Amino acid sequence: MKIAFTTDGNQLSDVLETRFGRATAFLIYDTENKSIEIIDNKQQLDSPQGAGIQAAKIVIDSGAGALVSGHCGPKAMRVLSTREIDVYVSEAMPLKEILDLFEQGKLVKITKADVDGHWV
Amino acid sequence: MGTGYNMNIVIASGKGGTGKTTLSVSLFKAIKGHVQLLDCDVEAPNCHLFLERPTIDETRVEQQVPVVDADLCTSCGVCDDFCQYNAIVSIAGSEAMVFPELCHSCGGCTRFCPSGAISEKPFDIGSIEHTEIAPNKDFYTGKLNIGLEMASPIIDRLFVHTDDAKTGKNTEYRIIDAPPGTACPFVTTVNQADYVVFITEPTPFGLHDLTLAINTVTELGLPFGVVINRMESTENIVSKYCFENNIDVLLQIENSQYVAECYSRGLSFVDSIPGMEEKLQKVAERILKGSKKA
Amino acid sequence: MKELVVVSGKGGTGKTSMTASLAVLAQRSVLADCDVDAADLHLVLNPKIQEKHIFMSGNEAIIDQDKCTSCGLCEELCRFDAIEFKDGKYVVKDFACEGCKVCVQACPENAIDFPAAHCGEWYSSTTKYGPMTHAALRAGAENSGKLVGTVRVESKKVADAIDQKDLPDWMIIDGPPGIGCSVIASITGVDAVLTVSEPTLSGMHDLERILGLAKHFDIPSYVVINKANLNQEINEKIKQMAKEFSSPVLGEIKYSKLFTQAQSKRMSLIEYAPESEEALEIKKIWKLLNELNPN
């Protein structure tokens, strides 16, 4: 299955970006063939609001079954809930370590927004 | 019957905290004849803190937002591509999703949907509260729901609601407390003005923000004057600037800790400064006579 | 490096004056003026502009008169009253266009252009007390928080470019007044929110909303009461409110003409009257803030 991580980098050694809508990119990791795909999110830095909505669409379109970020706001959650995508939250640490936690079932899953909307 | 001049006087200040609301309430209290006070600072209205409101008539304000028919939506994405505000989102396999709190109510998605799947429904954005403070003195305040950002629709509605055609009155003066700054909500308010009164303090910050606000109003071609609040001496940096630029100084109010203390208790200039009521009546008359309305 | 934003809720409480004094006490910090609608901090910190950038946000409609056939559909459809028939042609009014694109899309002659809108400018500057990023929003523009966001992103870049060993302790941000989007954009992700309040009905009213906002975003907040002796009763109520929000009151400054006197000399109060009671109180506030936010 594919897991989407928000990040400013492009490798598993890079650190998680904790803001969902305003991350510069998504790293999509395929657990089956262990491949990495990077999807750019930079155009969202341009939106005055609703960045989380478009970022959520990117995650859906990527075919990911799970998303890991620092937080997820209410608008993004609304969009993500149209698919069965598990949303996890984590602190900013290397993606490799987060992946390990995920495989051990130790990541915190959220079913509703854990922050309010914001703009930066 | 009353004269019904409908003289719209907008009270503005580039900088916050210079006495805009105090002056608005003071003019409202001082003026004889039919007068309305409109609090257009809908994100953070404060005029009501100065007025006793034994009863309040509330009218909800709504604006149209899209509603998507799931049976007709084909997830074609036209609405999503069109919307400039991320307020409607197309999702493959489900019907388009609407975020009414981001919607500017432009009607575009509704019009351009190729499947006719979008119609409109009302969405509550805030309210207008009305109290008759005294016979011939009506106070209206607009309030924007927390979390929403578009103040302009409520400001526009406030003017429709207080129009003589709607109220059946013959308003002589409409005193309008504008939002601070010079951004979008301020411009929406000042578009209704017959005259703008800028109130500021004689400090570098006060002068700087005054010049920014004056530039805006000059571009819109509106007549205006200045009230200088908290002055130490009648010759100060703002009075000099006004003199050099041929700008009318309507009134100067002395800096006084006593007046500030009164303000902190919700008392206007009329309540705290002897003779202020007459002075403000004269200011209003001067503005009316100088306009094309009387 | 920690980020501090100074806000007020109600305008005119002395927010920018306080920010200037704190910047002087910090001696060297990364400075950001996020009060983009009516920026004033530069008037006392005297920045030297090194770079000027245009800020574009959204788009605006412009009717191409060569292609327009005056059918009037645009005026009919515009819900913002932004199009008028003037001097024999249809034009978009100044300051009125919302950038919604309806007219652009609907025009049967494709006669309406939709260029990006110039909404303001931002500047990278230097001051005696550190690098400063500031901005000015154009009149009539939407103060959505995007320009505020830009100032913050750019100040972060300035901070990132500084060598670790030379990095100042603080980024000090002058926030906008009010409680709307632009304020939210200045608060998110900071380490501390300092609210400069005043003991008046409006001051207390707006303080409550700011403290609520800081709590919402889970950010430690602190309160300073300016013009503190104006109203004893409301002063007490503010202290009670701050307690309920777990916001320490770091200090109280009495009603003082020194603030505007300092401003008239283009200085912060700390520079203008360093031994005054007011200056000593501000120094105490800064000391407490640092003790509560150790490195």
XYZ file of C-alpha atoms in Angstrom:
709
model
C 0.000 0.000 0.000
C 1.048 3.587 -0.429
C 1.710 5.948 2.441
C 1.837 9.731 1.917
C 4.135 11.858 4.104
C 4.271 15.655 4.162
C 7.848 16.811 3.800
C 10.112 19.575 2.564
C 12.651 16.959 1.429
C 12.681 14.023 -0.977
C 14.146 11.011 0.848
C 13.253 8.790 3.785
C 16.084 10.333 5.783
C 14.379 13.717 5.526
C 12.156 15.055 8.254
C 8.350 15.203 8.369
C 6.796 18.625 7.728
C 4.185 19.025 10.448
C 1.811 21.340 8.564
C -0.378 19.482 6.098
C -1.717 22.054 3.643
C 1.422 24.183 3.524
C 4.031 21.440 3.070
C 6.167 21.875 -0.027
C 5.772 18.263 -1.136
C 4.403 14.808 -0.485
C 6.614 11.750 -0.411
C 4.592 8.696 -1.438
C 6.154 5.479 -0.214
C 4.977 2.187 -1.671
C 5.391 -0.532 0.986
C 5.214 -3.347 -1.580
C 7.948 -2.387 -4.015
C 9.642 0.072 -1.619
C 9.583 2.862 -4.221
C 9.360 6.586 -3.612
C 7.408 9.177 -5.564
C 7.612 12.909 -4.851
C 4.583 15.088 -5.574
C 5.021 18.839 -5.485
C 2.632 20.930 -3.354
C 4.230 24.338 -3.891
C 1.232 25.884 -5.635
C -0.643 25.637 -2.350
C 1.648 28.163 -0.736
C -0.042 30.585 -3.110
C -3.623 30.044 -1.931
C -4.853 32.575 0.614
C -6.998 29.820 2.078
C -8.161 26.310 1.415
C -4.651 24.920 0.959
C -5.556 21.865 3.023
C -8.393 21.062 0.639
C -6.171 20.907 -2.418
C -3.456 19.028 -0.527
C -6.040 16.440 0.489
C -6.977 16.016 -3.165
C -3.346 15.385 -4.045
C -3.242 12.634 -1.436
C -6.421 11.054 -2.822
C -5.177 11.236 -6.409
C -1.859 9.636 -5.445
C -3.681 6.441 -4.492
C -2.328 6.512 -0.954
C -4.171 4.454 1.636
C -2.606 6.300 4.543
C -1.406 9.816 5.287
C 1.096 10.900 7.914
C 1.490 14.553 8.851
C 1.906 16.673 11.986
C -1.714 17.732 12.092
C -4.770 17.760 9.898
C -7.316 20.561 9.808
C -11.089 20.372 9.439
C -11.358 21.137 5.715
C -8.685 18.629 4.778
C -10.346 15.968 6.954
C -13.647 16.583 5.212
C -12.080 15.875 1.851
C -10.052 12.871 3.051
C -13.122 11.302 4.618
C -14.634 10.714 1.168
C -12.100 7.903 0.787
C -10.978 5.321 3.292
C -7.660 6.966 4.000
C -6.218 6.474 7.467
C -4.797 9.708 8.853
C -1.912 9.538 11.325
C -0.120 12.284 13.195
C 3.493 12.365 14.267
C 6.184 14.737 15.489
C 8.795 16.109 13.132
C 11.329 13.327 12.770
C 12.979 11.402 9.919
C 10.441 9.625 7.723
C 12.370 6.357 8.088
C 11.705 6.353 11.841
C 8.040 7.187 11.327
C 7.787 4.288 8.876
C 9.178 1.943 11.522
C 6.602 3.157 14.034
C 3.878 2.689 11.452
C 4.910 -0.897 10.789
C 4.922 -1.574 14.512
C 1.407 -0.127 14.798
C 2.636 2.612 17.129
C 1.513 5.702 15.173
C -1.404 7.772 16.492
C -4.429 7.681 14.189
C -6.929 10.520 14.165
C -10.509 10.382 12.949
C -11.263 14.063 13.128
C -9.378 17.345 12.777
C -6.916 17.961 15.550
C -6.359 21.653 14.781
C -8.420 24.519 13.495
C -7.858 26.151 10.124
C -4.938 28.539 9.784
C -3.164 30.492 7.106
C 0.587 29.989 7.213
C -42.543 65.544 7.503
C -38.811 65.205 8.060
C -36.184 66.474 5.690
C -34.610 63.086 4.837
C -31.242 64.353 3.580
C -29.637 60.957 4.143
C -26.272 62.578 4.693
C -23.899 59.614 4.983
C -20.944 60.590 7.151
C -18.320 57.870 7.457
C -16.005 58.080 10.460
C -12.662 56.491 9.650
C -9.100 56.313 10.838
C -6.129 54.636 9.213
C -4.814 53.788 12.641
C -6.758 51.970 15.330
C -7.349 53.456 18.754
C -7.582 57.104 17.709
C -11.175 57.590 18.833
C -13.174 56.551 15.776
C -15.868 54.690 17.688
C -15.995 57.323 20.425
C -16.489 60.054 17.824
C -19.152 58.042 15.963
C -21.154 57.493 19.134
C -20.628 61.117 20.201
C -21.941 62.501 16.912
C -24.882 60.125 17.089
C -25.758 61.362 20.570
C -25.216 65.056 19.784
C -27.114 65.418 16.515
C -30.702 66.666 16.695
C -33.151 65.282 14.175
C -33.405 61.843 12.625
C -30.046 60.138 12.923
C -28.868 56.563 12.476
C -25.631 55.053 13.743
C -24.237 52.138 11.733
C -21.388 50.080 13.177
C -19.676 48.703 10.067
C -16.663 47.317 11.945
C -18.392 43.974 11.646
C -15.428 41.804 12.635
C -15.037 43.569 15.992
C -17.940 45.995 16.564
C -17.577 48.220 19.624
C -20.211 50.989 19.385
C -22.670 48.941 21.449
C -20.336 49.182 24.452
C -21.246 52.874 24.699
C -25.011 52.523 24.347
C -27.761 51.114 26.515
C -29.766 48.578 24.541
C -32.888 47.509 26.456
C -34.204 45.614 23.465
C -32.429 44.306 20.385
C -34.069 43.314 17.091
C -31.893 40.779 15.371
C -31.971 40.002 11.665
C -29.786 37.156 10.415
C -27.746 37.841 7.292
C -27.342 35.093 4.735
C -25.529 34.761 1.495
C -26.057 32.252 -1.277
C -23.724 29.282 -1.403
C -23.735 26.349 -3.842
C -25.459 23.056 -3.156
C -24.597 20.055 -5.311
C -27.090 17.459 -6.512
C -25.296 14.124 -6.077
C -27.412 12.470 -8.771
C -26.518 15.012 -11.414
C -22.846 15.649 -10.537
C -20.453 13.843 -12.891
C -17.254 14.928 -11.087
C -16.176 16.704 -14.253
C -14.182 19.239 -12.218
C -15.338 22.412 -13.999
C -16.536 23.972 -10.716
C -13.261 23.139 -8.937
C -11.141 24.574 -11.750
C -13.258 27.705 -11.902
C -13.508 28.569 -8.198
C -10.904 31.166 -7.209
C -11.348 30.500 -3.512
C -11.086 26.698 -3.089
C -14.698 26.759 -1.923
C -15.884 23.902 -4.116
C -13.869 20.797 -4.724
C -14.379 18.011 -7.240
C -13.687 14.504 -6.010
C -13.675 11.543 -8.384
C -16.393 9.095 -7.367
C -18.392 11.480 -5.146
C -20.284 14.684 -5.759
C -18.444 18.001 -5.524
C -17.850 19.160 -1.973
C -18.697 22.728 -0.885
C -16.884 24.774 1.788
C -19.417 27.557 2.427
C -17.114 29.418 4.787
C -14.734 30.085 1.881
C -17.442 30.920 -0.662
C -17.620 34.490 -1.955
C -21.078 33.893 -3.436
C -20.098 34.894 -6.971
C -22.543 32.419 -8.570
C -19.926 31.132 -11.014
C -19.966 27.397 -10.274
C -23.761 27.416 -10.357
C -23.779 29.084 -13.748
C -20.989 27.112 -15.376
C -21.773 23.556 -14.236
C -22.308 21.645 -17.504
C -24.722 19.186 -15.843
C -26.909 21.726 -14.069
C -26.030 19.938 -10.831
C -25.501 23.070 -8.751
C -28.142 25.280 -7.210
C -27.887 27.801 -4.399
C -29.030 27.910 -0.811
C -28.662 30.476 1.970
C -25.746 30.282 4.408
C -25.741 32.268 7.637
C -22.808 34.713 7.767
C -23.826 36.959 10.636
C -26.453 39.368 11.838
C -27.679 42.931 12.058
C -28.876 44.151 15.443
C -31.145 47.164 15.766
C -32.118 49.212 18.803
C -34.089 52.434 18.901
C -31.929 54.331 21.408
C -34.341 57.278 21.535
C -37.124 58.592 19.276
C -35.313 59.564 16.038
C -32.119 57.833 17.113
C -31.643 54.323 15.690
C -28.543 52.215 16.243
C -27.589 49.329 13.959
C -24.622 47.049 14.314
C -23.366 44.405 11.914
C -21.747 41.252 13.309
C -19.748 38.779 11.253
C -19.729 35.157 12.471
C -16.373 34.218 13.980
C -14.135 32.348 11.562
C -15.581 33.997 8.473
C -13.499 36.489 6.675
C -15.767 38.319 4.234
C -17.017 41.449 5.952
C -18.282 43.201 2.818
C -21.580 41.317 2.352
C -22.690 42.263 5.871
C -21.653 45.870 5.383
C -23.620 46.033 2.121
C -26.641 44.499 3.811
C -26.426 47.027 6.652
C -26.926 49.840 4.152
C -29.853 48.106 2.482
C -31.438 47.451 5.867
C -31.157 51.056 7.032
C -32.281 52.688 3.821
C -35.293 55.007 4.213
C -37.110 52.938 1.614
C -36.916 50.000 4.005
C -37.403 51.748 7.345
C -40.000 54.283 6.210
C -38.172 57.009 8.104
C -36.738 60.333 6.922
C -33.143 60.080 8.000
C -31.165 63.312 8.062
C -27.788 61.960 9.075
C -26.343 58.489 8.913
C -23.215 58.228 11.071
C -21.138 55.283 9.967
C -18.362 53.764 12.094
C -15.994 52.314 9.497
C -13.603 49.393 9.957
C -10.031 50.511 10.700
C -7.309 50.417 8.055
C -7.709 50.740 4.313
C -8.345 47.155 3.233
C -11.415 45.723 1.505
C -14.059 46.194 4.264
C -13.068 49.845 4.647
C -13.468 50.475 0.917
C -16.884 48.779 0.868
C -18.009 51.111 3.670
C -16.562 54.294 2.275
C -18.206 53.666 -1.113
C -21.464 54.707 0.623
C -20.065 57.945 1.976
C -21.139 61.470 1.114
C -18.388 62.735 3.403
C -15.548 61.115 5.334
C -14.309 62.289 8.722
C -10.836 61.039 9.575
C -9.979 61.032 13.236
C -6.370 60.684 14.237
C -3.852 61.623 16.902
C -0.982 64.088 16.409
C 1.794 61.486 16.524
C 4.028 60.077 13.758
C 1.978 56.841 13.670
C -1.259 58.826 13.556
C -0.064 61.105 10.759
C 1.427 58.260 8.743
C -1.739 56.174 8.795
C -3.841 59.262 8.079
C -1.933 59.957 4.867
C -2.457 56.357 3.683
C -6.185 56.586 4.331
C -6.488 60.006 2.702
C -4.817 58.682 -0.455
C -7.481 56.013 -0.769
C -10.365 58.392 -0.283
C -8.891 60.967 -2.664
C -8.683 58.301 -5.374
C -12.379 57.649 -4.818
C -13.101 61.370 -5.175
C -14.796 61.807 -1.805
C -14.880 65.019 0.256
C -13.322 64.653 3.707
C -12.148 66.461 6.807
C -10.031 65.683 9.858
C -10.678 65.589 13.589
C -7.549 65.684 15.723
C -7.889 63.781 18.984
C -5.585 63.907 22.004
C -3.850 67.074 20.958
C -1.425 68.806 23.317
C -1.383 72.056 21.371
C -3.530 73.185 18.451
C -0.433 73.495 16.296
C 0.844 69.962 15.815
C 2.168 67.692 13.070
C -1.311 66.771 11.862
C -2.678 70.327 11.878
C 0.423 71.432 9.937
C -0.042 68.649 7.397
C -3.725 69.611 6.971
C -2.857 73.275 6.556
C -0.192 72.485 3.938
C -2.621 70.291 2.009
C -5.757 72.435 2.290
C -7.541 69.868 4.395
C -10.382 70.978 6.642
C -9.698 70.485 10.367
C -13.201 70.107 11.772
C -12.343 69.863 15.448
C -9.447 69.344 17.843
C -9.985 67.457 21.090
C -7.587 67.915 23.996
C -5.499 65.102 25.422
C -6.853 64.333 28.843
C -6.499 61.428 31.209
C -9.988 62.252 32.481
C -11.508 61.792 29.033
C -9.560 58.534 28.650
C -10.919 57.328 31.997
C -14.458 58.192 30.921
C -13.896 56.313 27.675
C -12.778 53.277 29.629
C -16.171 53.335 31.364
C -18.085 53.561 28.087
C -18.702 57.312 28.135
C -18.459 59.298 24.922
C -17.038 62.824 24.379
C -20.528 64.237 24.826
C -20.699 62.800 28.332
C -17.186 63.740 29.413
C -16.460 67.112 27.808
C -18.693 70.142 28.544
C -19.746 71.986 25.408
C -18.875 69.054 23.144
C -22.504 68.392 22.226
C -22.889 71.848 20.672
C -19.527 71.619 18.945
C -20.444 68.325 17.308
C -23.848 69.645 16.216
C -22.029 72.491 14.477
C -19.604 70.038 12.830
C -22.516 68.017 11.447
C -24.307 71.125 10.177
C -21.132 72.387 8.550
C -20.671 69.068 6.742
C -24.286 69.054 5.559
C -24.227 72.657 4.341
C -20.982 72.068 2.455
C -22.433 69.091 0.638
C -24.800 69.057 -2.310
C -27.569 67.626 -0.182
C -28.916 70.666 1.630
C 15.568 30.933 18.056
C 12.114 31.543 19.515
C 9.307 33.475 17.868
C 7.377 36.135 19.726
C 4.372 37.949 18.293
C 2.996 41.122 19.883
C -0.737 41.648 19.359
C -3.453 43.755 20.919
C -6.937 42.835 19.781
C -8.078 46.425 19.977
C -5.980 48.950 18.081
C -4.223 51.812 19.829
C -3.201 50.017 23.026
C 0.514 50.573 22.436
C 1.365 47.340 20.633
C 3.828 48.744 18.111
C 5.436 51.003 20.722
C 5.966 47.915 22.898
C 7.394 45.914 19.995
C 9.899 48.687 19.294
C 11.023 48.793 22.932
C 11.418 45.016 23.077
C 13.452 45.061 19.863
C 15.800 47.584 21.457
C 16.104 45.531 24.652
C 16.812 42.380 22.651
C 19.679 44.308 21.049
C 19.735 41.966 18.100
C 16.796 39.933 16.803
C 15.140 38.990 13.545
C 12.323 41.506 13.120
C 9.054 41.201 11.228
C 6.322 43.810 10.860
C 3.138 41.906 10.121
C 0.889 44.929 10.630
C 0.620 45.218 6.858
C -2.586 47.261 6.580
C -1.127 50.280 8.384
C 2.508 49.492 9.160
C 4.159 51.812 11.691
C 7.118 49.969 13.205
C 9.468 51.349 10.571
C 8.763 54.865 11.816
C 10.721 54.190 15.006
C 13.132 51.459 13.935
C 14.220 53.336 10.794
C 14.994 50.407 8.474
C 17.160 50.751 5.393
C 15.444 48.947 2.546
C 17.759 46.517 0.737
C 15.209 44.747 -1.467
C 11.706 45.574 -2.575
C 9.297 42.900 -3.825
C 5.895 43.131 -5.451
C 3.167 41.135 -3.754
C 0.610 39.571 -6.062
C -2.537 37.914 -4.808
C -5.554 36.799 -6.759
C -6.538 38.371 -10.053
C -8.573 41.259 -11.308
C -10.800 41.635 -14.366
C -9.988 44.202 -17.029
C -12.261 44.755 -20.034
C -10.505 44.917 -23.401
C -12.378 47.762 -25.112
C -11.179 46.643 -28.557
C -13.023 43.343 -28.230
C -15.992 44.477 -26.122
C -19.340 44.746 -27.936
C -21.137 46.340 -24.939
C -23.627 43.522 -24.586
C -23.747 44.240 -20.827
C -23.729 40.607 -19.699
C -20.755 41.197 -17.382
C -22.538 44.009 -15.570
C -25.655 41.887 -15.240
C -23.793 38.927 -13.776
C -21.404 40.735 -11.447
C -22.617 40.256 -7.902
C -20.182 42.772 -6.462
C -21.407 45.781 -8.393
C -17.913 46.083 -9.806
C -18.813 46.829 -13.421
C -20.413 50.057 -14.612
C -21.390 51.644 -17.890
C -19.500 54.924 -17.930
C -18.669 57.328 -20.775
C -20.237 54.982 -23.286
C -18.396 51.813 -22.281
C -18.388 49.049 -19.743
C -15.525 49.289 -17.275
C -14.467 47.577 -14.057
C -14.578 50.045 -11.149
C -11.451 50.798 -9.136
C -11.139 48.876 -5.859
C -14.351 46.947 -6.556
C -13.349 43.755 -8.386
C -13.436 40.627 -6.191
C -11.449 38.552 -8.670
C -14.166 35.887 -8.936
C -13.745 35.368 -12.708
C -17.470 35.105 -13.533
C -17.406 37.916 -16.093
C -14.185 36.608 -17.635
C -15.702 33.172 -18.167
C -19.135 34.401 -19.261
C -18.080 37.054 -21.769
C -19.205 35.858 -25.227
C -16.389 37.795 -26.934
C -13.602 36.695 -24.552
C -13.061 40.395 -24.077
C -12.108 40.340 -20.413
C -8.530 39.811 -19.273
C -7.695 38.401 -15.852
C -4.158 39.382 -14.869
C -2.670 38.746 -11.425
C -3.465 41.576 -9.019
C -0.812 43.753 -7.498
C -1.865 43.821 -3.865
C 1.102 45.361 -2.131
C 4.821 45.220 -1.553
C 7.186 43.673 0.933
C 10.694 44.737 1.867
C 13.880 43.181 3.221
C 15.675 45.762 5.317
C 18.337 46.269 7.958
C 17.970 48.137 11.235
C 20.216 48.909 14.183
C 18.599 46.002 15.993
C 18.683 43.315 13.346
C 17.286 42.483 9.926
C 13.659 43.463 9.358
C 11.037 42.207 6.935
C 8.040 44.483 6.479
C 5.262 45.150 4.014
C 2.526 47.478 2.856
C -0.862 46.329 1.623
C -2.410 48.347 -1.191
C -5.633 50.202 -0.385
C -8.759 48.151 -0.972
C -6.883 44.863 -1.051
C -8.120 41.874 0.870
C -6.258 41.479 4.133
C -6.575 37.720 4.054
C -3.364 36.936 5.854
C -1.444 36.034 2.731
C 0.850 39.084 2.849
C 1.316 38.497 6.569
C 2.206 34.904 5.729
C 4.680 36.108 3.133
C 6.403 38.391 5.657
C 6.702 35.475 8.066
C 8.028 33.060 5.475
C 10.596 35.618 4.330
C 11.729 36.413 7.876
C 12.221 32.703 8.447
C 14.457 32.647 5.385
C 16.435 35.543 6.823
C 16.843 33.622 10.075
C 17.835 30.432 8.248
C 20.587 32.318 6.439
C 22.242 33.325 9.698
C 25.057 31.146 11.041
C 23.951 29.008 13.985
C 26.542 30.574 16.271
C 25.337 34.106 15.448
C 21.637 33.340 15.597
C 19.744 35.766 17.855
C 17.547 34.377 20.641
C 14.352 35.869 19.281
C 12.323 36.637 16.205
C 10.081 39.546 17.225
C 6.899 40.043 15.207
C 4.684 43.130 15.350
C 1.255 41.611 14.783
C -1.780 43.277 13.230
C -4.591 44.675 15.392
C -7.936 42.888 15.429
C -8.836 39.228 15.618
C -9.322 38.182 12.008
C -7.422 36.242 9.383
C -4.387 38.475 9.333
C -3.956 38.080 13.092
C -4.280 34.314 12.839
C -1.629 34.282 10.128
C 0.734 36.136 12.472
C 0.119 33.803 15.410
C 0.345 30.283 14.003
C 3.545 28.454 14.824
C 5.002 31.071 17.200
C 6.399 30.240 20.621
C 4.799 33.092 22.529
C 1.972 35.595 22.082
C 2.230 38.833 24.030
C -0.994 40.855 24.137
C -0.791 44.540 24.966
C -4.169 45.408 26.435
C -5.775 48.427 28.069
C -8.341 48.572 30.884
C -11.264 49.802 28.790
C -14.475 48.052 27.789
C -13.318 47.620 24.189
C -9.847 46.581 25.319
C -11.178 43.852 27.561
C -13.694 42.705 24.975
C -11.004 42.210 22.332
C -8.459 40.749 24.787
C -10.816 37.888 25.498
C -10.975 37.017 21.827
C -7.205 37.155 21.403
C -6.564 34.953 24.425
C -9.148 32.540 23.035
C -7.321 32.501 19.714
C -3.957 31.759 21.348
C -5.527 28.974 23.375
C -7.099 27.515 20.238
C -3.675 27.218 18.676
C -2.170 25.954 21.901
C 0.370 28.774 22.144
C 1.588 30.190 25.485
C 0.221 33.709 25.888
C 1.177 36.629 28.115
C -0.516 39.904 28.918
C 0.761 43.421 29.487
C -1.685 46.036 30.747
C -0.911 49.444 29.266
C -2.529 52.659 30.576
C -3.100 50.432 33.604
C -4.348 53.131 35.992
C -7.143 54.291 33.687
C -9.778 52.108 35.262
C -9.208 50.067 38.420
C -12.303 47.937 38.024
C -11.556 46.813 34.482
C -7.890 46.374 35.357
C -8.949 43.789 37.953
C -11.283 42.113 35.483
C -8.458 41.795 32.972
C -6.223 40.175 35.571
C -9.016 37.746 36.385
C -9.545 36.979 32.702
C -5.823 36.431 32.152
C -5.815 33.991 35.077
C -8.715 32.056 33.566
C -6.747 31.698 30.351
C -3.554 30.813 32.233
C -1.853 33.860 30.735
C 0.641 35.444 33.124
C 0.366 39.230 33.401
C 3.985 40.256 32.926
C 3.576 43.901 33.804
C 1.476 47.033 34.030
C 2.416 50.424 32.620
C 0.630 53.537 33.792
C -1.041 55.988 31.405
C 1.910 57.965 30.086
C 2.702 60.660 27.568
C 6.225 59.285 27.185
C 5.077 56.870 24.487
C 3.986 59.572 22.065
C 6.883 61.840 23.036
C 9.335 59.063 22.172
C 7.484 58.377 18.938
C 7.702 62.054 17.973
C 11.461 61.722 18.245
C 11.358 58.549 16.117
C 12.534 56.451 19.048
C 11.290 53.688 21.265
C 10.458 54.632 24.853
C 13.473 52.652 26.069
C 15.831 54.843 24.056
C 13.981 58.071 24.827
C 13.585 57.746 28.596
C 15.673 54.780 29.761
C 15.473 55.584 33.495
C 11.759 56.319 33.585
C 9.315 54.220 35.581
C 7.711 53.135 32.306
C 11.059 51.980 30.859
C 11.894 50.046 34.018
C 8.544 48.290 33.812
C 9.167 47.323 30.163
C 12.613 46.017 31.094
C 11.003 43.914 33.801
C 8.502 42.569 31.253
C 11.299 41.601 28.872
C 13.269 39.936 31.660
C 10.253 37.886 32.736
C 9.493 36.894 29.164
C 13.025 35.555 28.784
C 12.933 33.731 32.107
C 9.696 32.019 31.128
C 11.151 31.103 27.724
C 14.701 29.955 28.411
C 16.969 28.927 25.544
